Short mmCIF file of C-alpha atoms in Angstrom, two decimals:
data_model
loop_
_atom_site.label_atom_id
_atom_site.label_comp_id
_atom_site.label_asym_id
_atom_site.label_seq_id
_atom_site.Cartn_x
_atom_site.Cartn_y
_atom_site.Cartn_z
CA MET A 1 0.00 0.00 0.00
CA VAL A 2 1.36 3.40 -0.97
CA HIS A 3 0.84 6.16 1.60
CA GLN A 4 0.40 9.39 -0.28
CA PRO A 5 -0.29 12.82 1.14
CA TRP A 6 -3.42 14.63 -0.08
CA TYR A 7 -1.35 17.61 -1.08
CA PRO A 8 1.12 17.74 -4.01
CA LEU A 9 4.16 15.49 -3.59
CA LEU A 10 7.55 17.03 -2.98
CA GLY A 11 9.38 15.81 -6.05
CA THR A 12 9.04 12.15 -6.93
CA ILE A 13 10.92 10.49 -4.08
CA MET A 14 9.63 7.07 -3.15
CA ILE A 15 10.63 5.95 0.29
CA LYS A 16 10.58 2.32 1.37
CA VAL A 17 10.48 1.81 5.12
CA ILE A 18 11.62 -1.51 6.56
CA PRO A 19 8.54 -2.68 8.51
CA PHE A 20 10.30 -3.94 11.63
CA PRO A 21 7.52 -5.28 13.87
CA PHE A 22 9.24 -4.07 17.05
CA CYS A 23 10.31 -0.54 16.20
CA ASN A 24 8.84 2.93 16.45
CA MET A 25 7.25 2.78 13.02
CA GLY A 26 4.57 5.27 13.99
CA ALA A 27 7.10 8.03 14.59
CA VAL A 28 8.77 7.52 11.21
CA GLN A 29 5.42 7.36 9.44
CA ARG A 30 4.35 10.56 11.16
CA PHE A 31 7.45 12.38 9.93
CA LEU A 32 7.01 11.13 6.38
CA THR A 33 3.31 11.96 6.30
CA LYS A 34 3.66 15.42 7.86
CA SER A 35 6.60 16.22 5.57
CA GLY A 36 4.68 15.27 2.46
CA TYR A 37 6.69 12.25 1.34
CA SER A 38 5.22 9.27 -0.44
CA PHE A 39 6.23 6.01 1.21
CA GLU A 40 5.62 2.28 1.27
CA LEU A 41 6.10 -0.43 3.85
CA SER A 42 6.51 -2.96 1.05
CA PHE A 43 9.63 -3.84 -0.92
CA ASP A 44 8.01 -4.86 -4.17
CA ASN A 45 9.44 -3.07 -7.20
CA LEU A 46 12.41 -1.55 -5.41
CA ASN A 47 13.98 1.02 -7.74
CA ALA A 48 17.56 2.24 -7.53
CA SER A 49 16.35 5.75 -6.81
CA ASP A 50 14.13 4.69 -3.91
CA ILE A 51 15.32 5.70 -0.47
CA VAL A 52 15.38 2.78 1.96
CA ILE A 53 14.87 3.70 5.60
CA LEU A 54 15.79 1.32 8.40
CA PRO A 55 14.11 2.67 11.55
CA GLY A 56 15.48 2.09 15.02
CA VAL A 57 14.69 0.29 18.30
CA GLY A 58 15.29 -3.34 19.15
CA SER A 59 18.27 -5.62 19.50
CA PHE A 60 20.84 -6.28 16.77
CA GLU A 61 19.98 -9.98 16.56
CA GLN A 62 16.26 -9.30 16.30
CA GLY A 63 16.83 -6.78 13.54
CA MET A 64 18.98 -9.10 11.47
CA THR A 65 16.71 -12.09 12.06
CA PHE A 66 13.77 -10.11 10.72
CA LEU A 67 15.71 -8.94 7.65
CA LYS A 68 16.79 -12.50 6.83
CA LYS A 69 13.39 -14.09 7.43
CA SER A 70 11.63 -11.50 5.30
CA SER A 71 14.20 -11.77 2.48
CA LEU A 72 15.04 -8.10 2.85
CA TYR A 73 18.67 -8.81 3.72
CA SER A 74 19.84 -9.35 0.14
CA ALA A 75 17.40 -6.77 -1.27
CA ILE A 76 18.92 -4.01 0.86
CA GLN A 77 22.46 -5.15 0.10
CA GLU A 78 21.84 -5.20 -3.65
CA HIS A 79 20.13 -1.81 -3.46
CA ALA A 80 23.14 -0.31 -1.66
CA TYR A 81 25.67 -1.97 -3.97
CA ARG A 82 23.86 -0.40 -6.94
CA GLY A 83 24.30 2.99 -5.27
CA GLY A 84 20.75 3.21 -3.97
CA PRO A 85 20.24 5.55 -1.00
CA VAL A 86 19.94 3.94 2.44
CA LEU A 87 19.15 5.75 5.68
CA GLY A 88 19.53 3.97 9.03
CA ILE A 89 18.24 5.35 12.31
CA CYS A 90 19.53 4.14 15.68
CA LEU A 91 19.57 0.34 15.47
CA GLY A 92 19.00 0.79 11.74
CA MET A 93 22.36 2.53 11.50
CA GLN A 94 24.10 -0.21 13.50
CA LEU A 95 22.67 -2.87 11.16
CA LEU A 96 24.49 -1.22 8.26
CA PHE A 97 27.79 -2.43 9.74
CA GLU A 98 29.35 -5.87 10.06
CA SER A 99 28.52 -6.92 13.59
CA SER A 100 27.67 -5.85 17.13
CA ASP A 101 28.89 -6.93 20.55
CA GLU A 102 25.21 -6.91 21.50
CA SER A 103 24.69 -10.09 19.47
CA PRO A 104 27.99 -11.95 19.07
CA GLY A 105 28.14 -14.15 15.97
CA VAL A 106 25.31 -12.33 14.19
CA LYS A 107 26.38 -10.81 10.88
CA GLY A 108 25.08 -7.38 9.98
CA LEU A 109 24.29 -5.98 6.53
CA SER A 110 28.00 -5.21 6.14
CA LEU A 111 27.43 -2.24 3.85
CA LEU A 112 30.15 -0.48 5.85
CA LYS A 113 33.11 -1.90 7.75
CA GLY A 114 33.06 -1.75 11.51
CA LYS A 115 31.05 -2.95 14.47
CA SER A 116 29.00 -1.70 17.38
CA SER A 117 30.20 -2.02 20.93
CA LYS A 118 28.76 -1.12 24.32
CA ILE A 119 29.10 2.52 25.34
CA PRO A 120 32.00 2.57 27.82
CA ASN A 121 30.90 2.67 31.44
CA HIS A 122 31.74 5.83 33.29
CA GLU A 123 30.40 7.16 36.54
CA SER A 124 29.50 10.48 34.98
CA PHE A 125 27.81 9.02 31.90
CA SER A 126 24.62 6.98 32.25
CA VAL A 127 24.18 3.91 30.07
CA PRO A 128 21.80 3.47 28.29
CA HIS A 129 22.47 6.88 26.81
CA ILE A 130 18.95 8.30 27.05
CA GLY A 131 18.11 11.92 26.48
CA TRP A 132 19.11 15.00 24.54
CA ASN A 133 22.66 15.63 23.53
CA SER A 134 24.57 17.98 21.28
CA LEU A 135 26.58 17.03 18.21
CA THR A 136 30.13 17.87 17.26
CA ILE A 137 31.26 17.91 13.66
CA PRO A 138 34.74 16.35 13.39
CA SER A 139 37.21 18.94 12.12
CA ASP A 140 39.22 16.43 10.08
CA VAL A 141 36.25 15.00 8.21
CA LYS A 142 36.02 15.44 4.45
CA SER A 143 33.45 18.11 3.71
CA THR A 144 31.36 15.90 1.45
CA TYR A 145 31.00 13.34 4.23
CA SER A 146 29.45 15.85 6.55
CA MET A 147 27.34 17.59 3.95
CA PHE A 148 24.14 16.97 5.90
CA LEU A 149 25.51 18.35 9.09
CA ALA A 150 28.45 20.73 8.77
CA HIS A 151 26.68 23.19 6.52
CA ASP A 152 23.57 23.19 8.63
CA SER A 153 23.87 25.50 11.58
CA LEU A 154 21.01 23.81 13.37
CA THR A 155 23.16 20.82 14.21
CA THR A 156 25.65 22.93 16.08
CA LEU A 157 22.99 24.77 18.02
CA ALA A 158 20.31 22.15 18.58
CA ASP A 159 20.30 18.95 20.61
CA PHE A 160 18.96 15.62 19.38
CA TYR A 161 17.37 12.70 21.17
CA PHE A 162 19.45 9.61 21.85
CA VAL A 163 18.27 6.29 23.24
CA HIS A 164 20.86 3.52 22.88
CA SER A 165 23.37 1.35 24.71
CA TYR A 166 25.67 0.47 21.82
CA VAL A 167 27.66 2.74 19.55
CA VAL A 168 29.13 2.19 16.10
CA ASN A 169 32.90 2.14 15.58
CA PRO A 170 33.42 2.53 11.81
CA GLU A 171 36.73 1.25 10.45
CA ASP A 172 36.85 4.27 8.17
CA SER A 173 36.70 7.19 10.57
CA PHE A 174 36.15 9.55 7.65
CA CYS A 175 32.58 8.33 7.36
CA ILE A 176 31.81 9.76 10.82
CA SER A 177 29.82 12.93 10.16
CA SER A 178 29.14 13.87 13.79
CA THR A 179 29.97 12.73 17.31
CA PHE A 180 28.65 13.12 20.83
CA SER A 181 30.76 13.73 23.87
CA HIS A 182 31.71 10.92 26.27
CA PRO A 183 34.25 11.08 29.11
CA SER A 184 36.42 8.53 27.26
CA GLY A 185 36.35 10.59 24.05
CA ASN A 186 33.93 11.49 21.31
CA LEU A 187 31.70 8.67 20.05
CA CYS A 188 30.00 8.26 16.68
CA ALA A 189 26.60 10.00 16.42
CA SER A 190 26.12 9.80 12.65
CA ILE A 191 27.75 8.48 9.51
CA HIS A 192 27.72 9.29 5.83
CA SER A 193 29.40 7.32 3.08
CA LYS A 194 28.35 7.84 -0.52
CA SER A 195 24.59 7.20 -0.57
CA ILE A 196 24.49 5.68 2.91
CA VAL A 197 23.54 7.84 5.88
CA GLY A 198 23.02 6.80 9.48
CA PHE A 199 21.90 8.59 12.62
CA GLN A 200 22.49 7.05 16.04
CA PHE A 201 20.06 9.59 17.49
CA HIS A 202 16.39 9.85 16.58
CA PRO A 203 15.76 12.88 14.35
CA GLU A 204 12.15 11.72 13.97
CA LYS A 205 11.74 12.24 17.73
CA SER A 206 13.78 15.41 18.06
CA GLY A 207 11.03 17.93 17.44
CA LYS A 208 11.27 20.58 14.76
CA ASP A 209 15.07 20.46 14.74
CA GLY A 210 15.03 16.74 14.03
CA TYR A 211 12.37 17.08 11.35
CA ASN A 212 14.44 19.72 9.57
CA LEU A 213 17.58 17.60 9.69
CA LEU A 214 15.77 14.49 8.45
CA LYS A 215 14.05 16.40 5.68
CA SER A 216 17.27 17.97 4.41
CA THR A 217 18.94 14.56 4.53
CA ILE A 218 16.21 12.81 2.54
CA ASP A 219 16.10 15.61 -0.01
CA SER A 220 19.88 15.38 -0.40
CA LEU A 221 19.73 11.62 -0.90
CA GLN A 222 17.62 11.93 -4.04
CA ILE A 223 19.41 10.50 -7.04
CA MET B 1 24.25 14.37 29.80
CA LYS B 2 21.50 16.92 29.48
CA LYS B 3 18.92 16.79 32.26
CA ARG B 4 15.31 16.28 31.28
CA ILE B 5 11.94 17.76 32.27
CA ILE B 6 9.15 15.28 31.68
CA PRO B 7 5.43 16.02 32.12
CA SER B 8 3.40 12.93 32.91
CA ILE B 9 -0.19 12.51 31.76
CA LEU B 10 -2.40 10.28 33.88
CA LEU B 11 -5.21 8.73 31.86
CA GLN B 12 -8.65 7.77 33.01
CA GLN B 13 -11.55 6.29 31.05
CA GLY B 14 -9.69 6.07 27.79
CA THR B 15 -8.42 9.50 26.84
CA GLN B 16 -9.28 11.76 29.77
CA ALA B 17 -6.25 13.42 31.31
CA CYS B 18 -6.40 13.85 35.05
CA LEU B 19 -4.33 14.71 38.08
CA SER B 20 -3.75 12.44 41.01
CA GLN B 21 -3.01 12.82 44.69
CA ASN B 22 -1.24 10.00 46.46
CA PHE B 23 -1.92 7.87 43.40
CA ASN B 24 -5.67 8.46 43.49
CA PRO B 25 -7.15 10.23 40.46
CA TRP B 26 -8.94 13.31 41.70
CA ARG B 27 -9.39 15.93 39.01
CA THR B 28 -9.88 15.82 35.25
CA VAL B 29 -7.90 18.52 33.47
CA GLY B 30 -8.80 17.89 29.86
CA THR B 31 -8.29 15.40 27.12
CA LEU B 32 -5.20 13.52 26.06
CA THR B 33 -5.01 15.55 22.86
CA GLN B 34 -5.16 18.85 24.72
CA SER B 35 -2.47 17.75 27.16
CA LEU B 36 -0.12 16.52 24.46
CA ARG B 37 -0.49 19.77 22.51
CA LEU B 38 0.03 21.87 25.62
CA HIS B 39 3.19 20.09 26.75
CA THR B 40 4.83 19.81 23.33
CA ARG B 41 4.09 23.47 22.60
CA ARG B 42 5.68 24.37 25.92
CA SER B 43 8.84 22.59 24.84
CA CYS B 44 9.05 19.67 27.22
CA ASP B 45 11.87 17.17 26.71
CA GLU B 46 9.81 13.98 26.85
CA LEU B 47 6.37 12.79 27.85
CA ILE B 48 5.10 9.84 29.86
CA ILE B 49 1.58 8.49 29.60
CA LEU B 50 0.48 6.75 32.81
CA ASN B 51 -2.46 4.43 32.37
CA PRO B 52 -2.54 2.35 35.56
CA GLY B 53 -6.24 1.58 35.47
CA ILE B 54 -6.11 -0.46 32.29
CA ALA B 55 -6.27 -4.24 32.60
CA SER B 56 -4.72 -5.09 29.26
CA ILE B 57 -3.21 -3.19 26.38
CA SER B 58 -5.81 -4.82 24.14
CA ASP B 59 -8.16 -2.21 25.63
CA LEU B 60 -6.15 0.54 23.93
CA THR B 61 -7.96 1.77 20.85
CA ASP B 62 -6.65 2.76 17.43
CA ARG B 63 -7.93 6.24 18.21
CA PHE B 64 -5.59 6.39 21.20
CA PHE B 65 -2.55 5.47 19.12
CA ASN B 66 -3.58 7.84 16.33
CA ILE B 67 -3.68 10.71 18.82
CA ILE B 68 -0.13 9.87 19.92
CA ILE B 69 1.19 9.65 16.36
CA ASN B 70 -0.56 12.80 15.22
CA GLU B 71 0.36 15.02 18.14
CA VAL B 72 3.85 14.06 19.25
CA ASP B 73 7.22 14.63 17.60
CA ILE B 74 9.29 14.20 20.75
CA PRO B 75 10.07 11.09 22.81
CA ILE B 76 7.09 9.57 24.56
CA ALA B 77 6.88 6.64 26.95
CA TYR B 78 3.91 4.53 27.99
CA ALA B 79 3.06 2.74 31.24
CA GLY B 80 0.02 0.60 32.03
CA GLY B 81 -1.25 -2.91 31.30
CA ILE B 82 1.98 -4.26 29.82
CA ARG B 83 2.36 -7.91 30.77
CA SER B 84 4.73 -9.33 28.17
CA SER B 85 7.38 -8.51 25.60
CA LEU B 86 4.71 -8.80 22.90
CA ASP B 87 2.70 -6.10 24.65
CA ALA B 88 5.79 -3.90 24.79
CA GLN B 89 6.58 -4.50 21.12
CA LEU B 90 3.08 -3.50 20.11
CA ILE B 91 3.23 -0.28 22.11
CA ILE B 92 6.57 0.70 20.56
CA ASN B 93 5.46 -0.30 17.09
CA LYS B 94 2.40 1.95 17.40
CA GLY B 95 4.46 5.07 18.04
CA PHE B 96 5.86 5.07 21.56
CA ASP B 97 9.60 5.11 22.19
CA LYS B 98 9.81 3.44 25.56
CA VAL B 99 7.64 1.53 27.96
CA PHE B 100 7.61 1.47 31.73
CA ILE B 101 6.33 -1.44 33.78
CA THR B 102 5.44 -1.72 37.46
CA SER B 103 2.91 -4.44 38.26
CA ALA B 104 4.46 -6.92 35.83
CA PHE B 105 7.84 -6.32 37.45
CA ILE B 106 6.41 -6.76 40.96
CA ASP B 107 4.77 -10.05 39.90
CA ASP B 108 7.62 -11.52 37.88
CA HIS B 109 11.01 -9.96 37.26
CA LYS B 110 11.51 -12.26 34.27
CA ILE B 111 9.00 -10.23 32.27
CA LEU B 112 11.40 -7.32 32.52
CA ALA B 113 14.29 -9.52 31.34
CA SER B 114 12.21 -10.75 28.41
CA ILE B 115 11.29 -7.23 27.27
CA SER B 116 14.86 -6.04 27.71
CA GLU B 117 16.20 -8.91 25.58
CA THR B 118 13.62 -8.27 22.87
CA LEU B 119 13.68 -4.48 22.65
CA GLY B 120 16.99 -3.62 24.24
CA SER B 121 17.34 -2.14 27.72
CA GLN B 122 17.11 1.40 26.36
CA SER B 123 13.43 0.85 25.55
CA ILE B 124 12.27 -0.50 28.89
CA GLY B 125 12.05 1.28 32.20
CA VAL B 126 10.70 0.30 35.59
CA SER B 127 8.50 2.68 37.52
CA LEU B 128 8.76 2.10 41.25
CA PRO B 129 6.10 3.85 43.35
CA TYR B 130 7.32 3.91 46.92
CA VAL B 131 6.36 4.91 50.43
CA ASN B 132 8.47 5.84 53.40
CA ILE B 133 7.46 3.94 56.55
CA ASN B 134 9.50 4.79 59.61
CA GLN B 135 12.48 5.80 57.49
CA GLU B 136 12.33 2.58 55.51
CA TYR B 137 11.38 2.67 51.85
CA PHE B 138 9.04 0.07 50.36
CA VAL B 139 7.67 -0.43 46.87
CA TRP B 140 3.97 0.34 46.73
CA ASP B 141 1.45 -1.79 44.82
CA TYR B 142 -1.09 0.33 42.94
CA ARG B 143 -3.53 -2.57 42.60
CA LEU B 144 -3.68 -3.32 46.32
CA LYS B 145 -3.22 0.31 47.34
CA LYS B 146 -0.66 -0.71 49.91
CA PRO B 147 3.07 -1.25 50.25
CA THR B 148 4.68 -4.51 49.29
CA SER B 149 7.25 -6.24 51.46
CA SER B 150 9.99 -5.40 48.92
CA SER B 151 12.42 -2.70 49.94
CA LEU B 152 12.90 0.07 47.39
CA LEU B 153 16.66 -0.43 47.29
CA HIS B 154 16.34 -4.18 46.75
CA SER B 155 13.82 -3.65 43.94
CA LEU B 156 16.03 -1.00 42.40
CA HIS B 157 18.95 -3.42 42.28
CA ASP B 158 16.69 -6.13 40.87
CA ALA B 159 15.41 -3.80 38.16
CA ILE B 160 18.97 -3.03 37.11
CA SER B 161 20.09 -6.65 37.11
CA TYR B 162 17.03 -7.80 35.13
CA GLY B 163 17.69 -5.29 32.36
CA ALA B 164 15.90 -2.00 33.02
CA GLY B 165 17.27 0.90 31.03
CA GLU B 166 15.75 3.58 33.25
CA ILE B 167 14.14 3.69 36.64
CA MET B 168 11.45 6.10 37.74
CA LEU B 169 11.15 6.58 41.51
CA HIS B 170 7.71 7.94 42.32
CA SER B 171 6.89 9.00 45.84
CA VAL B 172 3.28 8.09 46.67
CA HIS B 173 3.20 10.44 49.67
CA HIS B 174 4.40 13.39 47.58
CA ASP B 175 2.31 12.64 44.50
CA GLY B 176 0.09 15.56 43.54
CA GLN B 177 0.77 17.48 46.75
CA LEU B 178 2.75 20.34 45.17
CA SER B 179 4.69 20.47 48.41
CA GLY B 180 8.16 19.69 47.12
CA PHE B 181 9.87 16.47 46.06
CA ASP B 182 11.24 13.80 48.37
CA ARG B 183 14.64 15.14 49.45
CA ASN B 184 15.44 12.14 51.61
CA LEU B 185 16.34 9.71 48.84
CA ASP B 186 20.07 10.36 48.88
CA SER B 187 20.72 7.36 51.09
CA ILE B 188 19.05 5.15 48.47
CA LEU B 189 20.63 6.82 45.44
CA GLU B 190 24.13 6.64 46.94
CA GLN B 191 23.86 2.87 47.01
CA VAL B 192 23.10 2.58 43.29
CA SER B 193 26.44 1.77 41.76
CA SER B 194 25.25 1.42 38.15
CA PRO B 195 25.13 4.72 36.24
CA ILE B 196 21.58 3.96 35.06
CA PRO B 197 19.34 6.99 34.35
CA ILE B 198 17.07 7.73 37.29
CA LEU B 199 13.86 9.74 36.98
CA LEU B 200 12.29 11.30 40.04
CA ALA B 201 8.54 11.91 40.28
CA GLY B 202 6.17 13.33 42.87
CA GLY B 203 5.67 16.67 44.52
CA PHE B 204 7.60 19.11 42.33
CA SER B 205 6.20 22.53 43.16
CA SER B 206 8.57 25.18 41.83
CA PRO B 207 11.51 25.81 39.48
CA ALA B 208 13.76 25.66 42.54
CA ASP B 209 12.62 22.08 43.16
CA PHE B 210 13.72 21.11 39.66
CA ARG B 211 17.01 22.95 40.05
CA ILE B 212 17.81 21.18 43.31
CA ALA B 213 16.75 17.74 42.10
CA LEU B 214 18.53 17.99 38.76
CA SER B 215 21.69 19.28 40.43
CA ASN B 216 22.02 15.80 41.92
CA PRO B 217 24.35 13.90 39.58
CA ARG B 218 22.37 10.68 40.15
CA ILE B 219 19.09 12.17 38.92
CA ASN B 220 18.68 12.50 35.16
CA ALA B 221 15.11 13.69 34.88
CA ALA B 222 12.29 15.24 36.87
CA VAL B 223 8.75 14.05 36.19
CA ALA B 224 5.79 16.25 37.12
CA SER B 225 2.12 16.69 36.36
CA SER B 226 0.13 18.91 38.74
CA LEU B 227 2.71 21.69 38.54
CA PHE B 228 2.15 22.04 34.80
CA SER B 229 -1.64 22.12 35.15
CA LEU B 230 -2.12 24.18 38.29
CA THR B 231 0.68 26.75 38.20
CA GLU B 232 2.11 29.21 35.71
CA HIS B 233 5.31 27.19 35.30
CA THR B 234 6.07 25.45 32.01
CA PRO B 235 8.84 23.07 30.96
CA LYS B 236 10.41 25.96 29.05
CA THR B 237 10.47 28.40 31.98
CA ILE B 238 11.80 25.71 34.28
CA ARG B 239 14.49 24.72 31.77
CA ASN B 240 15.57 28.35 31.48
CA HIS B 241 15.75 28.55 35.27
CA CYS B 242 17.95 25.44 35.36
CA LEU B 243 20.13 26.70 32.50
CA SER B 244 20.68 29.98 34.31
CA ASN B 245 21.90 27.91 37.25
CA ASN B 246 24.47 26.06 35.14
CA ILE B 247 22.58 22.80 34.81
CA LEU B 248 23.05 21.17 31.42
CA MET B 249 19.70 21.21 29.65
CA ARG B 250 18.51 20.67 26.08
CA ASN B 251 19.14 23.38 23.48
CA THR B 252 16.74 24.06 20.64
CA PHE B 253 17.26 25.89 17.39
CA PHE B 254 13.70 26.24 16.07
#
């Protein structure tokens, strides 16, 4: 079923949302509907220009089990290998990588090299990391990799909502487009590599600031 | 970490929002829709829906979930009637970000472990209503309207070990009194070794209350209801008060 807004579509973007049965689908759908995007929860007729969104919430093993059982595992991989845009949010971003210490032995989508590990324990930093936090744009990052963040002043002034216990450690640190502060050092808050974008935080739950960031990201991902 | 200000909305008879005193509903203040609009417009950091009177989440209607999805673009948690990981999954899938359990945890800690394994600890919290009896703290059972034999500290440790991602401590004696929060919890909080986020609820009556509570490094969030309905204070004015007192709070651009 195609969800289409009653008002004119913004361009011709078709968004395919992975229908994880255990994630905050309603929040993503709300963003897409309110922002005027056309989207589907089905993966029939996946075109190279379609934007695939992997929403968050859940455990790494559960996420991968669902993708494999529903035959979406290879569909997403092929889509990404063809250069199709993929956007992962929270757990959805972690699934883009090879593995996670949360579920040892479970292979991720492996679109990017690296794995997720538990946020280091520290007496002044609560884990799970729940709440609003600010982003820092790495100074050594290539400008194209941070195109969604560095040129957007809202990300340096606004906070975004995090709710997670694990954090991605990409092998290629250049794909890190923003970080959040931790007593042991800055940790990955978002990634961008070619047509793949991931947010560890939840822009769809970060109020107007999050909606603006997500909208500019999706618009930029159009092929 | 930024400290959070969280309005709670107590539901009665479906989608009526009401206030409580000592965990007894006593005054209707509007509808769920009105409350959600009011709090989000006033720039709160999160919301919690408390629905203790519901027997099962199957009693929640599509209309209820549609209201949540249509009105809320910030984090929102739900508590009430959750008895299994399937219940929790359904709540999250319909638009909530986190769930809190109380009765299910009191009855069987394994339910908490099951939800935590399924959804991840970051999506499950435990709400522990408590009473102070002769300087000893006990968990309070909403269904029986009386304290259990479980000490608050013991239950707190159990909640952490069974996989809770957050814990809300809710003083029954302070609830709805607008007389200030429970300032005697330090002895309990000092014995919590895990850096798990702790939310404090019950009795907040002024911006100074929030400032004092959120200055405590062990408290991550303050949860309040009556204050936001019966006084001029809003999450935004309270956040500004905390910011002016050097407490790390959320920044917004728009």
